[in-house]
C-alpha cells in the first residue's frame, strides 16, 4: 500500500466573530469542521461545493496559511500541524498553492522574472542560477523567456495564471493546492490551463488538491472528488462513482446542474432546485447540516449527525439514507410522496 502524500485528519478551522466596542466574541464561524481526507502520490483530489462551504479555507489550513483550530495535517508521514517555524518554511517548498486571482497574488511592481525567482533567492540561490531556472520554467508553462522582463499588468488572465503556476513550480514541490485556478478565466482559456496542469503533473510527478465549484472541470481533472457542505465533507469517491452514482442528496442536486454530453439526455435533463439558502456556518443546523434543504430529510436527520461512512468500496457518504446504484434522488423523493422542484436545465 502506498503512503499518502497528504493526510488530513479531523481538521477544524474556526473563526471568532467579534463585535462591539470591546470586540467581544459573539459567535464562531465553523469554516472547516472536522475534515478527514488523504491524497496519494501523483493523484488529483477535487474538492467541490458552493461558495462559503469552506473549501478555500480548507486549502489554506492544510498549508497553515490560516492556522487550523484543531486536527492534524501530515505530509509524507511528517506532521505539518506540529512543525515549528523553520521546519514549516522547509515544508512550504514541498507544498505550494496557486490562487484563483493571479493578478492579486502577483506583485504588480515586480517584473515576472523576479516574482518567480523570489522563493529561490529567499532560499539562497544566486541570481544567475535563479534566472536560468526561471527562463526554463517560463518555457515549461508555454511562455517565452523574455516575458520575464515584463510586469503582471502586461499579460492576459490566462498568461498570469501560467506565471502563478511557474512560481508554484519553482521550488520543485510535490504537492500543489490549486484554489479555483481557472474560475476567473474564459472557457477557452480554462481548457488551456487545465491541459497545462495535466502536463506538468505528469512531467513533475505532482499531486494536486484541485478546489473548484465547476463540477465539469473537476470531473475532467480529478481522480477522486470530495464534496463539501457547511465545512464538512459529505461525499468522497472515485470521480466516476461520484458522478454516475452519487450517494448524497446534496451531490445529486449539484450534479443535476452539470450539462451532459449526450444531446438526447441533455434535452431531457432536469435540474433539482434546493429549497432555501445555504445556512450560516456560524449557526449550522442541528443533526445533518443539510436537513433544512434536503428533499428526503426525515426525523432522525434533524437530531442525529450522519457519519461519513463507506457505502461501497472507496465511496463514502455522510447520509442516513444514501442513494444506491440504480436508484436516484428523484425516485427516493417519489417514494416518500414529497415534492421536488425540478426545472428545465436549459432555463438556467
Ligand atoms: Fe438528507 Fe437526512 Fe441524508 Fe442529511 S442525512 S442528506 S437530511 S437524508
CSV table of C-alpha atoms and ligand atoms in Angstrom, one decimal:
chain,number,residue,atom,x,y,z
A,1,UNK,CA,0.0,0.0,0.0
A,2,UNK,CA,1.4,3.4,-0.9
A,3,UNK,CA,1.7,6.0,1.8
A,4,UNK,CA,-0.4,9.0,1.0
A,5,UNK,CA,1.5,12.2,0.3
A,6,UNK,CA,-1.0,14.2,2.3
A,7,UNK,CA,-3.3,13.1,5.2
A,8,UNK,CA,-5.8,15.5,6.8
A,9,UNK,CA,-7.4,14.2,10.0
A,10,UNK,CA,-10.4,15.8,11.7
A,11,UNK,CA,-9.2,19.3,10.7
A,12,UNK,CA,-11.1,22.2,12.1
A,13,UNK,CA,-10.7,25.9,11.4
A,14,UNK,CA,-13.0,28.1,13.4
A,15,UNK,CA,-13.0,31.9,13.3
A,16,UNK,CA,-14.3,34.0,16.2
A,17,UNK,CA,-16.9,36.6,15.4
A,18,UNK,CA,-16.2,39.8,17.3
A,19,UNK,CA,-18.5,42.7,17.6
A,20,UNK,CA,-19.0,46.0,19.5
A,21,UNK,CA,-16.6,48.5,21.1
A,22,UNK,CA,-14.7,45.9,23.1
A,23,UNK,CA,-14.6,43.4,20.2
A,24,UNK,CA,-16.3,40.8,22.4
A,25,UNK,CA,-16.6,37.4,20.8
A,26,UNK,CA,-20.3,36.8,19.9
A,27,UNK,CA,-20.0,33.6,18.0
A,28,UNK,CA,-17.8,31.3,15.9
A,29,UNK,CA,-17.8,30.5,12.2
A,30,UNK,CA,-17.2,26.8,11.7
A,31,UNK,CA,-15.5,27.3,8.3
A,32,UNK,CA,-13.9,23.8,8.3
A,33,UNK,CA,-15.4,21.5,10.8
A,34,UNK,CA,-13.9,18.0,11.0
A,35,UNK,CA,-12.5,17.2,7.6
A,36,UNK,CA,-10.7,13.9,7.0
A,37,UNK,CA,-9.1,13.0,3.7
A,38,UNK,CA,-5.9,11.9,2.0
A,39,UNK,CA,-4.1,12.4,-1.3
A,40,UNK,CA,-2.0,9.7,-2.9
A,41,UNK,CA,1.3,10.5,-4.8
A,42,UNK,CA,0.5,11.7,-8.3
A,43,UNK,CA,-3.2,11.9,-7.5
A,44,UNK,CA,-5.6,14.8,-8.1
A,45,UNK,CA,-8.2,15.1,-5.4
A,46,UNK,CA,-11.0,17.5,-6.4
A,47,UNK,CA,-12.8,19.5,-3.7
A,48,UNK,CA,-16.2,21.0,-4.7
A,49,UNK,CA,-19.0,22.8,-3.1
A,50,UNK,CA,-20.9,26.1,-3.1
A,51,UNK,CA,-19.2,29.3,-2.3
A,52,UNK,CA,-19.0,29.5,1.5
A,53,UNK,CA,-18.7,25.7,2.1
A,54,UNK,CA,-15.2,26.1,3.4
A,55,UNK,CA,-13.2,24.6,0.6
A,56,UNK,CA,-10.8,27.6,0.2
A,57,UNK,CA,-10.3,27.7,4.0
A,58,UNK,CA,-9.5,24.0,3.9
A,59,UNK,CA,-6.8,24.6,1.2
A,60,UNK,CA,-5.2,27.4,3.2
A,61,UNK,CA,-5.4,25.5,6.5
A,62,UNK,CA,-3.6,22.5,5.0
A,63,UNK,CA,-0.7,24.8,4.3
A,64,UNK,CA,-1.2,26.7,7.5
A,65,UNK,CA,-1.6,30.0,5.7
A,66,UNK,CA,-4.6,30.0,8.0
A,67,UNK,CA,-3.8,28.3,11.3
A,68,UNK,CA,-6.2,25.4,12.0
A,69,UNK,CA,-8.0,25.3,15.3
A,70,UNK,CA,-7.7,21.5,15.7
A,71,UNK,CA,-6.9,18.3,13.9
A,72,UNK,CA,-3.8,17.2,12.1
A,73,UNK,CA,-2.2,17.6,8.7
A,74,UNK,CA,0.6,15.1,7.7
A,75,UNK,CA,2.9,15.4,4.7
A,76,UNK,CA,4.7,12.2,3.7
A,77,UNK,CA,4.2,10.9,7.3
A,78,UNK,CA,5.5,14.1,8.9
A,79,UNK,CA,3.3,16.4,11.0
A,80,UNK,CA,2.7,19.7,9.3
A,81,UNK,CA,0.5,21.0,12.1
A,82,UNK,CA,3.2,20.2,14.6
A,83,UNK,CA,6.1,21.7,12.6
A,84,UNK,CA,8.0,24.7,14.1
A,85,UNK,CA,8.6,27.9,12.0
A,86,UNK,CA,11.9,26.7,10.5
A,87,UNK,CA,10.6,23.3,9.5
A,88,UNK,CA,7.4,24.9,8.2
A,89,UNK,CA,9.5,27.1,5.9
A,90,UNK,CA,11.1,23.9,4.5
A,91,UNK,CA,7.8,22.1,4.1
A,92,UNK,CA,6.3,25.0,2.2
A,93,UNK,CA,8.9,24.3,-0.5
A,94,UNK,CA,7.3,20.9,-1.0
A,95,UNK,CA,3.7,22.2,-0.8
A,96,UNK,CA,2.7,25.1,-2.9
A,97,UNK,CA,-0.5,27.0,-3.7
A,98,UNK,CA,-1.9,28.6,-6.9
A,99,UNK,CA,-4.6,31.2,-6.2
A,100,UNK,CA,-7.8,32.0,-8.1
A,101,UNK,CA,-6.9,35.5,-9.0
A,102,UNK,CA,-3.3,35.5,-10.3
A,103,UNK,CA,-3.3,39.3,-10.6
A,104,UNK,CA,-4.0,39.9,-6.9
A,105,UNK,CA,-1.3,37.3,-6.0
A,106,UNK,CA,1.5,38.7,-8.2
A,107,UNK,CA,3.3,41.8,-7.0
A,108,UNK,CA,2.4,44.5,-9.7
A,109,UNK,CA,5.7,46.4,-9.1
A,110,UNK,CA,8.0,43.4,-9.8
A,111,UNK,CA,9.0,42.0,-13.2
A,112,UNK,CA,7.8,38.5,-13.7
A,113,UNK,CA,11.3,37.1,-13.6
A,114,UNK,CA,11.8,38.5,-10.0
A,115,UNK,CA,8.3,37.3,-8.9
A,116,UNK,CA,9.1,33.7,-10.0
A,117,UNK,CA,12.7,33.8,-8.7
A,118,UNK,CA,11.8,35.4,-5.3
A,119,UNK,CA,11.4,32.0,-3.5
A,120,UNK,CA,14.7,30.8,-5.0
A,121,UNK,CA,16.5,33.9,-3.8
A,122,UNK,CA,15.0,33.5,-0.3
A,123,UNK,CA,16.4,30.0,-0.3
A,124,UNK,CA,19.9,31.3,-1.2
A,125,UNK,CA,20.2,30.6,-4.9
A,126,UNK,CA,22.5,33.1,-6.8
A,127,UNK,CA,20.9,35.4,-9.4
A,128,UNK,CA,22.4,33.8,-12.5
A,129,UNK,CA,21.2,30.3,-11.5
A,130,UNK,CA,17.8,31.6,-10.4
A,131,UNK,CA,17.3,33.4,-13.7
A,132,UNK,CA,18.2,30.3,-15.7
A,133,UNK,CA,15.7,28.3,-13.8
A,134,UNK,CA,13.0,30.9,-14.3
A,135,UNK,CA,13.7,31.1,-18.0
A,136,UNK,CA,13.3,27.3,-18.3
A,137,UNK,CA,10.1,27.3,-16.2
A,138,UNK,CA,8.6,30.0,-18.3
A,139,UNK,CA,9.1,27.8,-21.3
A,140,UNK,CA,7.5,24.8,-19.5
A,141,UNK,CA,4.3,26.9,-18.9
A,142,UNK,CA,4.1,28.0,-22.5
A,143,UNK,CA,5.7,31.4,-22.2
A,144,UNK,CA,8.8,32.9,-23.6
A,145,UNK,CA,11.9,33.7,-21.6
A,146,UNK,CA,11.8,37.4,-22.4
A,147,UNK,CA,8.3,37.6,-20.9
A,148,UNK,CA,10.2,37.5,-17.6
A,149,UNK,CA,11.2,41.2,-18.2
A,150,UNK,CA,7.6,42.4,-18.3
A,151,UNK,CA,5.2,43.2,-15.5
A,152,UNK,CA,2.0,41.4,-14.5
A,153,UNK,CA,-0.4,44.0,-15.9
A,154,UNK,CA,1.1,43.4,-19.4
A,155,UNK,CA,-0.4,39.9,-19.5
A,156,UNK,CA,-3.9,38.4,-20.0
A,157,UNK,CA,-5.6,36.5,-17.2
A,158,UNK,CA,-4.6,33.1,-18.7
A,159,UNK,CA,-0.9,34.2,-19.0
A,160,UNK,CA,-1.0,35.5,-15.5
A,161,UNK,CA,-2.2,32.1,-14.3
A,162,UNK,CA,0.7,30.5,-16.2
A,163,UNK,CA,3.0,32.8,-14.3
A,164,UNK,CA,1.3,31.8,-11.0
A,165,UNK,CA,1.9,28.1,-11.9
A,166,UNK,CA,5.5,28.8,-12.8
A,167,UNK,CA,6.0,30.4,-9.4
A,168,UNK,CA,4.4,27.4,-7.7
A,169,UNK,CA,6.8,25.1,-9.5
A,170,UNK,CA,10.0,27.0,-8.9
A,171,UNK,CA,10.9,25.2,-5.7
A,172,UNK,CA,10.2,21.8,-7.2
A,173,UNK,CA,7.2,20.9,-5.0
A,174,UNK,CA,5.5,17.5,-4.8
A,175,UNK,CA,2.0,18.8,-3.9
A,176,UNK,CA,0.2,21.9,-5.2
A,177,UNK,CA,-3.1,23.2,-3.8
A,178,UNK,CA,-5.0,24.8,-6.8
A,179,UNK,CA,-7.6,27.1,-5.4
A,180,UNK,CA,-10.2,27.8,-8.1
A,181,UNK,CA,-7.3,28.2,-10.6
A,182,UNK,CA,-9.5,28.6,-13.7
A,183,UNK,CA,-12.7,30.2,-12.3
A,184,UNK,CA,-11.7,33.7,-13.3
A,185,UNK,CA,-10.7,32.7,-16.9
A,186,UNK,CA,-12.7,32.4,-20.2
A,187,UNK,CA,-13.9,28.9,-21.0
A,188,UNK,CA,-11.4,28.5,-23.9
A,189,UNK,CA,-8.5,29.7,-21.7
A,190,UNK,CA,-9.7,27.4,-18.9
A,191,UNK,CA,-9.1,24.4,-21.2
A,192,UNK,CA,-5.5,25.5,-22.0
A,193,UNK,CA,-4.7,26.0,-18.3
A,194,UNK,CA,-6.2,22.6,-17.4
A,195,UNK,CA,-4.1,20.9,-20.1
A,196,UNK,CA,-1.0,22.7,-18.9
A,197,UNK,CA,-1.7,21.4,-15.3
A,198,UNK,CA,-2.1,17.9,-16.6
A,199,UNK,CA,1.2,18.1,-18.5
A,200,UNK,CA,3.1,19.5,-15.6
A,201,UNK,CA,1.6,16.9,-13.2
A,202,UNK,CA,2.9,14.1,-15.5
A,203,UNK,CA,6.3,15.7,-16.0
A,204,UNK,CA,7.0,16.6,-12.4
A,205,UNK,CA,5.1,13.7,-10.8
A,206,UNK,CA,2.9,16.1,-8.8
A,207,UNK,CA,-0.1,15.6,-6.5
A,208,UNK,CA,-2.9,18.2,-6.7
A,209,UNK,CA,-5.7,19.3,-4.5
A,210,UNK,CA,-8.0,20.9,-7.0
A,211,UNK,CA,-10.5,23.2,-5.4
A,212,UNK,CA,-13.4,24.5,-7.6
A,213,UNK,CA,-17.1,25.0,-7.8
A,214,UNK,CA,-17.3,24.0,-11.5
A,215,UNK,CA,-18.1,20.2,-11.5
A,216,UNK,CA,-17.4,19.7,-15.2
A,217,UNK,CA,-13.8,20.9,-14.7
A,218,UNK,CA,-13.4,18.9,-11.5
A,219,UNK,CA,-14.6,15.7,-13.2
A,220,UNK,CA,-12.1,16.2,-16.1
A,221,UNK,CA,-9.0,16.7,-13.9
A,222,UNK,CA,-9.7,14.7,-10.7
A,223,UNK,CA,-9.0,11.1,-9.8
A,224,UNK,CA,-11.3,11.3,-6.7
A,225,UNK,CA,-13.7,14.0,-5.6
A,226,UNK,CA,-14.7,15.3,-2.2
A,227,UNK,CA,-18.0,17.3,-1.9
A,228,UNK,CA,-18.1,19.8,0.9
A,229,UNK,CA,-21.2,21.3,2.6
A,230,UNK,CA,-21.0,23.8,5.5
A,231,UNK,CA,-17.4,23.0,6.5
A,232,UNK,CA,-17.7,19.2,6.2
A,233,UNK,CA,-17.1,16.5,3.6
A,234,UNK,CA,-20.5,15.0,2.8
A,235,UNK,CA,-19.3,12.6,0.0
A,236,UNK,CA,-16.0,11.3,-1.2
A,237,UNK,CA,-15.4,8.9,-4.1
A,238,UNK,CA,-13.7,8.0,-7.3
A,239,UNK,CA,-14.8,10.6,-9.8
A,240,UNK,CA,-16.8,8.1,-12.0
A,241,UNK,CA,-18.5,6.6,-9.0
A,242,UNK,CA,-19.4,10.0,-7.7
A,243,UNK,CA,-20.7,11.5,-11.0
A,244,UNK,CA,-22.5,8.3,-12.1
A,245,UNK,CA,-24.0,7.1,-8.8
A,246,UNK,CA,-24.0,9.9,-6.3
A,247,UNK,CA,-25.0,8.7,-2.8
A,248,UNK,CA,-25.7,12.1,-1.1
A,249,UNK,CA,-28.7,14.2,-1.9
A,250,UNK,CA,-26.6,17.3,-2.0
A,251,UNK,CA,-24.2,15.8,-4.6
A,252,UNK,CA,-27.2,14.8,-6.7
A,253,UNK,CA,-28.6,18.3,-6.7
A,254,UNK,CA,-25.2,19.8,-7.6
A,255,UNK,CA,-24.7,17.2,-10.4
A,256,UNK,CA,-28.2,17.9,-11.8
A,257,UNK,CA,-26.8,21.3,-12.9
A,258,UNK,CA,-24.0,19.8,-14.9
A,259,UNK,CA,-24.6,19.5,-18.7
A,260,UNK,CA,-24.2,16.0,-20.2
A,261,UNK,CA,-22.5,15.1,-23.5
A,262,UNK,CA,-25.4,13.0,-24.9
A,263,UNK,CA,-27.7,15.5,-26.7
A,264,UNK,CA,-30.9,13.4,-26.0
A,265,UNK,CA,-30.1,13.1,-22.3
A,266,UNK,CA,-29.3,16.7,-22.2
A,267,UNK,CA,-32.7,17.7,-23.7
A,268,UNK,CA,-34.4,15.6,-21.0
A,269,UNK,CA,-32.2,16.8,-18.2
A,270,UNK,CA,-34.0,18.4,-15.2
A,271,UNK,CA,-32.3,20.5,-12.7
A,272,UNK,CA,-33.1,19.9,-9.0
A,273,UNK,CA,-33.6,23.2,-7.2
A,274,UNK,CA,-32.9,23.1,-3.5
A,275,UNK,CA,-35.2,24.9,-1.1
A,276,UNK,CA,-33.7,27.7,1.0
A,277,UNK,CA,-30.3,29.3,1.1
A,278,UNK,CA,-27.1,27.9,2.4
A,279,UNK,CA,-27.3,28.3,6.2
A,280,UNK,CA,-24.7,30.3,8.0
A,281,UNK,CA,-21.6,28.4,9.1
A,282,UNK,CA,-21.8,30.4,12.3
A,283,UNK,CA,-25.0,28.7,13.1
A,284,UNK,CA,-25.3,25.3,11.3
A,285,UNK,CA,-28.5,23.3,11.5
A,286,UNK,CA,-28.6,20.5,14.1
A,287,UNK,CA,-28.3,16.9,13.1
A,288,UNK,CA,-27.4,16.6,9.5
A,289,UNK,CA,-26.4,20.1,8.4
A,290,UNK,CA,-28.2,19.6,5.0
A,291,UNK,CA,-31.6,18.7,6.6
A,292,UNK,CA,-33.1,22.2,6.1
A,293,UNK,CA,-32.7,21.8,2.3
A,294,UNK,CA,-32.8,18.1,1.8
A,295,UNK,CA,-35.9,16.8,-0.1
A,296,UNK,CA,-35.7,13.4,1.7
A,297,UNK,CA,-35.0,14.6,5.2
A,298,UNK,CA,-36.6,12.5,8.0
A,299,UNK,CA,-37.0,13.0,11.7
A,300,UNK,CA,-33.6,11.3,12.5
A,301,UNK,CA,-31.8,13.7,10.2
A,302,UNK,CA,-32.8,16.7,12.4
A,303,UNK,CA,-31.2,15.3,15.5
A,304,UNK,CA,-28.5,12.8,14.6
A,305,UNK,CA,-25.5,14.0,12.6
A,306,UNK,CA,-24.6,11.3,10.0
A,307,UNK,CA,-21.1,10.0,10.0
A,308,UNK,CA,-19.1,9.8,6.8
A,309,UNK,CA,-19.2,6.0,6.1
A,310,UNK,CA,-18.3,3.7,3.3
A,311,UNK,CA,-21.4,3.0,1.2
A,312,UNK,CA,-19.5,0.9,-1.3
A,313,UNK,CA,-15.8,0.2,-1.9
A,314,UNK,CA,-14.0,3.5,-1.8
A,315,UNK,CA,-17.2,5.5,-1.8
A,316,UNK,CA,-18.0,7.5,1.3
A,317,UNK,CA,-21.2,9.4,2.2
A,318,UNK,CA,-22.5,11.2,5.2
A,319,UNK,CA,-26.2,10.5,4.9
A,320,UNK,CA,-28.7,8.3,6.8
A,321,UNK,CA,-30.5,7.4,3.6
A,322,UNK,CA,-27.8,7.3,0.8
A,323,UNK,CA,-28.8,6.6,-2.8
A,324,UNK,CA,-27.6,3.2,-4.1
A,325,UNK,CA,-26.8,2.2,-7.7
A,326,UNK,CA,-29.9,2.0,-9.9
A,327,UNK,CA,-31.8,4.4,-7.6
A,328,UNK,CA,-31.9,8.2,-7.7
A,329,UNK,CA,-32.8,11.1,-5.6
A,330,UNK,CA,-35.9,11.7,-7.7
A,331,UNK,CA,-37.0,8.1,-7.1
A,332,UNK,CA,-36.5,8.5,-3.3
A,333,UNK,CA,-38.5,11.7,-3.3
A,334,UNK,CA,-41.3,10.0,-5.1
A,335,UNK,CA,-41.3,7.0,-2.7
A,336,UNK,CA,-41.7,9.4,0.2
A,337,UNK,CA,-44.5,11.3,-1.7
A,338,UNK,CA,-42.7,14.5,-1.4
A,339,UNK,CA,-42.4,17.4,-3.9
A,340,UNK,CA,-39.2,18.3,-5.6
A,341,UNK,CA,-38.6,21.5,-7.5
A,342,UNK,CA,-37.4,20.4,-10.9
A,343,UNK,CA,-36.8,22.9,-13.7
A,344,UNK,CA,-35.7,22.6,-17.3
A,345,UNK,CA,-32.0,22.6,-17.2
A,346,UNK,CA,-31.8,24.8,-20.2
A,347,UNK,CA,-33.7,27.6,-18.5
A,348,UNK,CA,-30.8,28.1,-16.1
B,1,LIG,FE1,-30.8,14.3,3.8
B,1,LIG,FE2,-31.0,13.0,6.1
B,1,LIG,FE3,-29.2,12.3,4.3
B,1,LIG,FE4,-29.0,14.6,5.6
B,1,LIG,S1,-28.9,12.5,6.5
B,1,LIG,S2,-28.6,14.3,3.5
B,1,LIG,S3,-31.1,15.3,5.7
B,1,LIG,S4,-31.4,12.2,4.0
